[in-house]
Amino acid sequence: MDETFAQSDNPEKADFYRRIDDDNLYPVWEAVKEMITKGPQTDAQPHLWRFDDIRPFVVESGGLVSGEDAERRTLMLENPAMRGKRCITEALYSGLQCIMPGEIAEPHRHTPSALRMVIESETGYTSVNGERCAMAPGDLILNPSWTWHGHGHDGPGPHISMTCLDVPLVRFLGPVFAEPWTGNTVFPDGNPEGDSHARFGANMLPMDHAPTAPTSPIFRYPYSETRDALLRLAEVDSHQDPSHGVKMEYINPETAGPVLPTLSAFMQLMPAGFCGQTHCTTAAWVYHAVEGQGRTIIGDATFEWGPRDIFVVPAWYPHRHETDTQSFLYSFSDKGVHQKLGLYRELRGEEADALIS
Ligand SMILES: [Fe+2]
């Protein structure tokens, strides 16, 4: 019997279900409770990857996968409750990519968009549509949908970055496809290094600029500037968000919205001794500690984190942050998608605490 066949103790209903099954019909009244629940549901579970524990595997992959395949030498961060689904939450993918000294990850382009948070690098660089960008720890790099991107690394030691893609969401919609670079040059020709930042990185736009894509035209958001922005705001405004401390979103300067239509990125500064208010959102979050030490209480579990650790907070999980030292937490999320679709909700304080028991 088909496992999707509706069951009933009522003989009349059971007979009806048998007869409609051949026509690929199913009674909603038998499924509605699992299809639409009282609150947001997720298959994902909270989890923390301690960077120092997994770094040896990331580096070891450098000896297992050849330099020619460096563009796919990534260890996926799979949610423990969704193993095999190739995702960290329902709509988000994340992984750790390693590029060894002297290697070049060959350019390609694909329909899914990517964010890249640099974790470990001395002289790594990326090329986005032919524009070279340096990659230093804490930098956010954008590889928007269908932009050529490849990476290289001249310096000693491995280059490690955390990638985030919208692959699960795009896969759900259907159009996941890619194209390798087959030109005669290592990277496509493009604008000179620093061009996108010079045009768009000063909170101004060139006069009469007309956007050509729904993605940010800035390819690199340097950590030095992000860090300074957060510290400046903390200095002039003593009011801190009770849940987040000082948290700012990386934006597309053309829209003031998220950097990519499907992925939102943030950095937050929490002072030493910060004890945040509980909150939860319909969106899912993946955090990476760029600097600092603390813990995040997710539901009824405590996750201690230090520099370079990564942890995931699935949708609607109440969580709050505490710090021992001044901390900078990077995060990415599907928040922007939820907002565009009118699905975004959040709870704070007692309302969020009430979900824990
Ligand atoms: Fe890629």
PDB file of C-alpha atoms in Angstrom, residues 13-200:
ATOM      1  CA  LYS A  13     -13.990   6.969   4.757  1.00  0.00           C
ATOM      2  CA  ALA A  14     -11.443   4.169   4.269  1.00  0.00           C
ATOM      3  CA  ASP A  15     -13.306   2.975   1.180  1.00  0.00           C
ATOM      4  CA  PHE A  16     -13.518   6.539  -0.149  1.00  0.00           C
ATOM      5  CA  TYR A  17      -9.772   7.108   0.385  1.00  0.00           C
ATOM      6  CA  ARG A  18      -8.983   3.879  -1.487  1.00  0.00           C
ATOM      7  CA  ARG A  19     -11.103   4.893  -4.450  1.00  0.00           C
ATOM      8  CA  ILE A  20      -9.680   8.443  -4.771  1.00  0.00           C
ATOM      9  CA  ASP A  21      -6.081   7.301  -4.346  1.00  0.00           C
ATOM     10  CA  ASP A  22      -5.864   5.916  -7.883  1.00  0.00           C
ATOM     11  CA  ASP A  23      -6.599   9.414  -9.156  1.00  0.00           C
ATOM     12  CA  ASN A  24      -3.819  10.932  -7.027  1.00  0.00           C
ATOM     13  CA  LEU A  25      -6.227  12.679  -4.697  1.00  0.00           C
ATOM     14  CA  TYR A  26      -5.793  13.134  -0.940  1.00  0.00           C
ATOM     15  CA  PRO A  27      -8.266  14.444   1.681  1.00  0.00           C
ATOM     16  CA  VAL A  28      -7.065  17.726   3.174  1.00  0.00           C
ATOM     17  CA  TRP A  29      -8.999  17.092   6.389  1.00  0.00           C
ATOM     18  CA  GLU A  30      -6.631  14.216   7.166  1.00  0.00           C
ATOM     19  CA  ALA A  31      -3.517  16.326   6.584  1.00  0.00           C
ATOM     20  CA  VAL A  32      -4.360  19.882   7.586  1.00  0.00           C
ATOM     21  CA  LYS A  33      -2.951  19.620  11.125  1.00  0.00           C
ATOM     22  CA  GLU A  34       0.492  18.689   9.821  1.00  0.00           C
ATOM     23  CA  MET A  35       0.310  21.145   6.910  1.00  0.00           C
ATOM     24  CA  ILE A  36      -0.595  24.277   8.876  1.00  0.00           C
ATOM     25  CA  THR A  37       0.446  24.422  12.516  1.00  0.00           C
ATOM     26  CA  LYS A  38      -0.217  26.977  15.252  1.00  0.00           C
ATOM     27  CA  GLY A  39       3.353  28.315  15.198  1.00  0.00           C
ATOM     28  CA  PRO A  40       6.320  28.314  12.815  1.00  0.00           C
ATOM     29  CA  GLN A  41       7.858  24.853  12.432  1.00  0.00           C
ATOM     30  CA  THR A  42      11.376  23.839  11.458  1.00  0.00           C
ATOM     31  CA  ASP A  43      13.149  20.536  10.938  1.00  0.00           C
ATOM     32  CA  ALA A  44      16.458  22.159  11.870  1.00  0.00           C
ATOM     33  CA  GLN A  45      17.980  22.132  15.338  1.00  0.00           C
ATOM     34  CA  PRO A  46      20.422  24.492  17.033  1.00  0.00           C
ATOM     35  CA  HIS A  47      24.051  23.490  16.721  1.00  0.00           C
ATOM     36  CA  LEU A  48      27.538  24.923  17.241  1.00  0.00           C
ATOM     37  CA  TRP A  49      30.666  24.054  15.274  1.00  0.00           C
ATOM     38  CA  ARG A  50      33.809  24.811  17.267  1.00  0.00           C
ATOM     39  CA  PHE A  51      36.225  26.153  14.673  1.00  0.00           C
ATOM     40  CA  ASP A  52      39.358  24.773  16.298  1.00  0.00           C
ATOM     41  CA  ASP A  53      37.811  21.268  16.254  1.00  0.00           C
ATOM     42  CA  ILE A  54      36.878  21.294  12.570  1.00  0.00           C
ATOM     43  CA  ARG A  55      39.737  23.389  11.167  1.00  0.00           C
ATOM     44  CA  PRO A  56      42.028  20.314  10.880  1.00  0.00           C
ATOM     45  CA  PHE A  57      39.442  18.610   8.622  1.00  0.00           C
ATOM     46  CA  VAL A  58      39.118  21.736   6.487  1.00  0.00           C
ATOM     47  CA  VAL A  59      42.901  21.888   6.053  1.00  0.00           C
ATOM     48  CA  GLU A  60      43.127  18.116   5.466  1.00  0.00           C
ATOM     49  CA  SER A  61      40.670  18.481   2.580  1.00  0.00           C
ATOM     50  CA  GLY A  62      43.400  20.558   0.908  1.00  0.00           C
ATOM     51  CA  GLY A  63      45.413  17.356   0.456  1.00  0.00           C
ATOM     52  CA  LEU A  64      42.463  15.254  -0.686  1.00  0.00           C
ATOM     53  CA  VAL A  65      40.980  17.495  -3.337  1.00  0.00           C
ATOM     54  CA  SER A  66      43.253  18.759  -6.088  1.00  0.00           C
ATOM     55  CA  GLY A  67      43.908  22.419  -6.747  1.00  0.00           C
ATOM     56  CA  GLU A  68      41.979  22.120 -10.032  1.00  0.00           C
ATOM     57  CA  ASP A  69      38.886  21.398  -7.952  1.00  0.00           C
ATOM     58  CA  ALA A  70      39.591  24.088  -5.345  1.00  0.00           C
ATOM     59  CA  GLU A  71      36.361  25.897  -6.225  1.00  0.00           C
ATOM     60  CA  ARG A  72      34.414  23.015  -4.730  1.00  0.00           C
ATOM     61  CA  ARG A  73      36.765  22.129  -1.861  1.00  0.00           C
ATOM     62  CA  THR A  74      34.208  22.960   0.800  1.00  0.00           C
ATOM     63  CA  LEU A  75      33.023  21.093   3.869  1.00  0.00           C
ATOM     64  CA  MET A  76      29.320  21.722   4.250  1.00  0.00           C
ATOM     65  CA  LEU A  77      27.950  22.639   7.656  1.00  0.00           C
ATOM     66  CA  GLU A  78      24.979  20.281   7.663  1.00  0.00           C
ATOM     67  CA  ASN A  79      22.309  20.719  10.261  1.00  0.00           C
ATOM     68  CA  PRO A  80      22.450  17.573  12.452  1.00  0.00           C
ATOM     69  CA  ALA A  81      18.680  17.156  12.182  1.00  0.00           C
ATOM     70  CA  MET A  82      18.715  17.516   8.385  1.00  0.00           C
ATOM     71  CA  ARG A  83      21.710  15.397   7.355  1.00  0.00           C
ATOM     72  CA  GLY A  84      21.707  14.645   3.640  1.00  0.00           C
ATOM     73  CA  LYS A  85      19.531  17.668   2.841  1.00  0.00           C
ATOM     74  CA  ARG A  86      22.685  19.693   2.102  1.00  0.00           C
ATOM     75  CA  CYS A  87      21.575  22.641   4.173  1.00  0.00           C
ATOM     76  CA  ILE A  88      22.075  24.312   7.537  1.00  0.00           C
ATOM     77  CA  THR A  89      18.412  25.363   7.721  1.00  0.00           C
ATOM     78  CA  GLU A  90      15.486  24.936   5.328  1.00  0.00           C
ATOM     79  CA  ALA A  91      16.496  27.924   3.145  1.00  0.00           C
ATOM     80  CA  LEU A  92      20.202  28.357   3.928  1.00  0.00           C
ATOM     81  CA  TYR A  93      23.377  26.523   2.972  1.00  0.00           C
ATOM     82  CA  SER A  94      26.747  27.114   4.589  1.00  0.00           C
ATOM     83  CA  GLY A  95      30.210  25.613   4.316  1.00  0.00           C
ATOM     84  CA  LEU A  96      33.900  26.162   4.939  1.00  0.00           C
ATOM     85  CA  GLN A  97      36.011  26.532   1.817  1.00  0.00           C
ATOM     86  CA  CYS A  98      39.763  26.034   1.847  1.00  0.00           C
ATOM     87  CA  ILE A  99      42.206  27.396  -0.719  1.00  0.00           C
ATOM     88  CA  MET A 100      45.816  26.366  -0.326  1.00  0.00           C
ATOM     89  CA  PRO A 101      48.851  28.601  -1.031  1.00  0.00           C
ATOM     90  CA  GLY A 102      49.360  29.308  -4.710  1.00  0.00           C
ATOM     91  CA  GLU A 103      46.032  27.856  -5.785  1.00  0.00           C
ATOM     92  CA  ILE A 104      43.342  29.421  -7.893  1.00  0.00           C
ATOM     93  CA  ALA A 105      39.725  28.382  -7.543  1.00  0.00           C
ATOM     94  CA  GLU A 106      38.635  28.608 -11.155  1.00  0.00           C
ATOM     95  CA  PRO A 107      35.944  31.132 -12.055  1.00  0.00           C
ATOM     96  CA  HIS A 108      32.375  30.078 -12.639  1.00  0.00           C
ATOM     97  CA  ARG A 109      28.946  31.549 -12.222  1.00  0.00           C
ATOM     98  CA  HIS A 110      25.673  30.140 -10.979  1.00  0.00           C
ATOM     99  CA  THR A 111      22.122  31.196 -10.300  1.00  0.00           C
ATOM    100  CA  PRO A 112      22.324  30.823  -6.501  1.00  0.00           C
ATOM    101  CA  SER A 113      23.872  33.824  -4.743  1.00  0.00           C
ATOM    102  CA  ALA A 114      26.659  33.606  -2.198  1.00  0.00           C
ATOM    103  CA  LEU A 115      28.009  35.514   0.760  1.00  0.00           C
ATOM    104  CA  ARG A 116      31.547  34.822   1.847  1.00  0.00           C
ATOM    105  CA  MET A 117      32.822  35.684   5.352  1.00  0.00           C
ATOM    106  CA  VAL A 118      36.599  35.457   5.455  1.00  0.00           C
ATOM    107  CA  ILE A 119      37.811  33.581   8.538  1.00  0.00           C
ATOM    108  CA  GLU A 120      41.487  32.957   7.899  1.00  0.00           C
ATOM    109  CA  SER A 121      43.572  34.599   5.188  1.00  0.00           C
ATOM    110  CA  GLU A 122      46.771  36.516   4.693  1.00  0.00           C
ATOM    111  CA  THR A 123      46.800  37.330   1.005  1.00  0.00           C
ATOM    112  CA  GLY A 124      43.666  35.721  -0.345  1.00  0.00           C
ATOM    113  CA  TYR A 125      41.752  37.500  -3.075  1.00  0.00           C
ATOM    114  CA  THR A 126      38.630  37.039  -5.097  1.00  0.00           C
ATOM    115  CA  SER A 127      37.602  38.146  -8.550  1.00  0.00           C
ATOM    116  CA  VAL A 128      33.950  39.111  -9.023  1.00  0.00           C
ATOM    117  CA  ASN A 129      32.989  39.818 -12.622  1.00  0.00           C
ATOM    118  CA  GLY A 130      36.688  40.358 -13.208  1.00  0.00           C
ATOM    119  CA  GLU A 131      37.187  42.896 -10.415  1.00  0.00           C
ATOM    120  CA  ARG A 132      39.840  41.766  -7.984  1.00  0.00           C
ATOM    121  CA  CYS A 133      39.068  42.199  -4.280  1.00  0.00           C
ATOM    122  CA  ALA A 134      41.414  41.489  -1.382  1.00  0.00           C
ATOM    123  CA  MET A 135      40.035  39.146   1.261  1.00  0.00           C
ATOM    124  CA  ALA A 136      41.033  39.732   4.893  1.00  0.00           C
ATOM    125  CA  PRO A 137      39.557  38.102   8.013  1.00  0.00           C
ATOM    126  CA  GLY A 138      36.159  39.591   8.846  1.00  0.00           C
ATOM    127  CA  ASP A 139      35.576  40.890   5.312  1.00  0.00           C
ATOM    128  CA  LEU A 140      32.225  40.179   3.721  1.00  0.00           C
ATOM    129  CA  ILE A 141      32.466  39.268   0.026  1.00  0.00           C
ATOM    130  CA  LEU A 142      29.471  39.108  -2.296  1.00  0.00           C
ATOM    131  CA  ASN A 143      29.080  36.718  -5.203  1.00  0.00           C
ATOM    132  CA  PRO A 144      25.653  37.770  -6.516  1.00  0.00           C
ATOM    133  CA  SER A 145      23.623  35.488  -8.755  1.00  0.00           C
ATOM    134  CA  TRP A 146      25.174  34.903 -12.190  1.00  0.00           C
ATOM    135  CA  THR A 147      28.328  36.927 -11.519  1.00  0.00           C
ATOM    136  CA  TRP A 148      31.642  35.346 -12.497  1.00  0.00           C
ATOM    137  CA  HIS A 149      33.674  34.591  -9.409  1.00  0.00           C
ATOM    138  CA  GLY A 150      36.953  32.837  -8.708  1.00  0.00           C
ATOM    139  CA  HIS A 151      39.431  33.009  -5.872  1.00  0.00           C
ATOM    140  CA  GLY A 152      43.167  32.886  -5.392  1.00  0.00           C
ATOM    141  CA  HIS A 153      45.671  32.799  -2.599  1.00  0.00           C
ATOM    142  CA  ASP A 154      49.314  33.905  -2.838  1.00  0.00           C
ATOM    143  CA  GLY A 155      50.349  33.727   0.797  1.00  0.00           C
ATOM    144  CA  PRO A 156      51.417  31.004   3.200  1.00  0.00           C
ATOM    145  CA  GLY A 157      48.956  28.818   5.079  1.00  0.00           C
ATOM    146  CA  PRO A 158      45.391  27.936   4.104  1.00  0.00           C
ATOM    147  CA  HIS A 159      42.769  30.499   3.188  1.00  0.00           C
ATOM    148  CA  ILE A 160      39.473  29.610   4.885  1.00  0.00           C
ATOM    149  CA  SER A 161      36.172  31.345   4.355  1.00  0.00           C
ATOM    150  CA  MET A 162      32.614  30.594   5.420  1.00  0.00           C
ATOM    151  CA  THR A 163      30.317  30.563   2.456  1.00  0.00           C
ATOM    152  CA  CYS A 164      26.577  31.013   2.609  1.00  0.00           C
ATOM    153  CA  LEU A 165      24.338  30.319  -0.335  1.00  0.00           C
ATOM    154  CA  ASP A 166      20.630  30.410  -1.025  1.00  0.00           C
ATOM    155  CA  VAL A 167      20.855  27.024  -2.806  1.00  0.00           C
ATOM    156  CA  PRO A 168      18.037  25.334  -0.831  1.00  0.00           C
ATOM    157  CA  LEU A 169      15.640  28.156  -1.643  1.00  0.00           C
ATOM    158  CA  VAL A 170      16.606  28.372  -5.321  1.00  0.00           C
ATOM    159  CA  ARG A 171      16.479  24.566  -5.562  1.00  0.00           C
ATOM    160  CA  PHE A 172      12.952  24.660  -4.161  1.00  0.00           C
ATOM    161  CA  LEU A 173      11.987  27.168  -6.861  1.00  0.00           C
ATOM    162  CA  GLY A 174      13.791  25.131  -9.523  1.00  0.00           C
ATOM    163  CA  PRO A 175      16.408  27.126 -11.418  1.00  0.00           C
ATOM    164  CA  VAL A 176      19.751  25.900 -10.021  1.00  0.00           C
ATOM    165  CA  PHE A 177      22.349  25.913 -12.779  1.00  0.00           C
ATOM    166  CA  ALA A 178      25.969  26.933 -13.320  1.00  0.00           C
ATOM    167  CA  GLU A 179      28.539  27.668 -16.017  1.00  0.00           C
ATOM    168  CA  PRO A 180      32.347  27.297 -15.876  1.00  0.00           C
ATOM    169  CA  TRP A 181      34.644  30.041 -17.175  1.00  0.00           C
ATOM    170  CA  THR A 182      36.202  28.895 -20.467  1.00  0.00           C
ATOM    171  CA  GLY A 183      37.894  32.118 -21.551  1.00  0.00           C
ATOM    172  CA  ASN A 184      41.571  32.472 -22.413  1.00  0.00           C
ATOM    173  CA  THR A 185      42.380  34.458 -19.263  1.00  0.00           C
ATOM    174  CA  VAL A 186      42.594  33.133 -15.682  1.00  0.00           C
ATOM    175  CA  PHE A 187      39.779  35.459 -14.661  1.00  0.00           C
ATOM    176  CA  PRO A 188      37.332  37.402 -16.826  1.00  0.00           C
ATOM    177  CA  ASP A 189      38.346  40.977 -17.611  1.00  0.00           C
ATOM    178  CA  GLY A 190      36.623  43.505 -15.416  1.00  0.00           C
ATOM    179  CA  ASN A 191      36.860  46.792 -13.607  1.00  0.00           C
ATOM    180  CA  PRO A 192      40.080  47.658 -11.756  1.00  0.00           C
ATOM    181  CA  GLU A 193      40.520  46.623  -8.132  1.00  0.00           C
ATOM    182  CA  GLY A 194      38.565  48.890  -5.793  1.00  0.00           C
ATOM    183  CA  ASP A 195      36.148  50.115  -8.483  1.00  0.00           C
ATOM    184  CA  SER A 196      32.908  48.962  -6.866  1.00  0.00           C
ATOM    185  CA  HIS A 197      33.922  50.273  -3.456  1.00  0.00           C
ATOM    186  CA  ALA A 198      35.001  53.631  -4.929  1.00  0.00           C
ATOM    187  CA  ARG A 199      31.682  54.058  -6.721  1.00  0.00           C
ATOM    188  CA  PHE A 200      29.303  52.799  -4.091  1.00  0.00           C
TER     189      PHE A 200
END
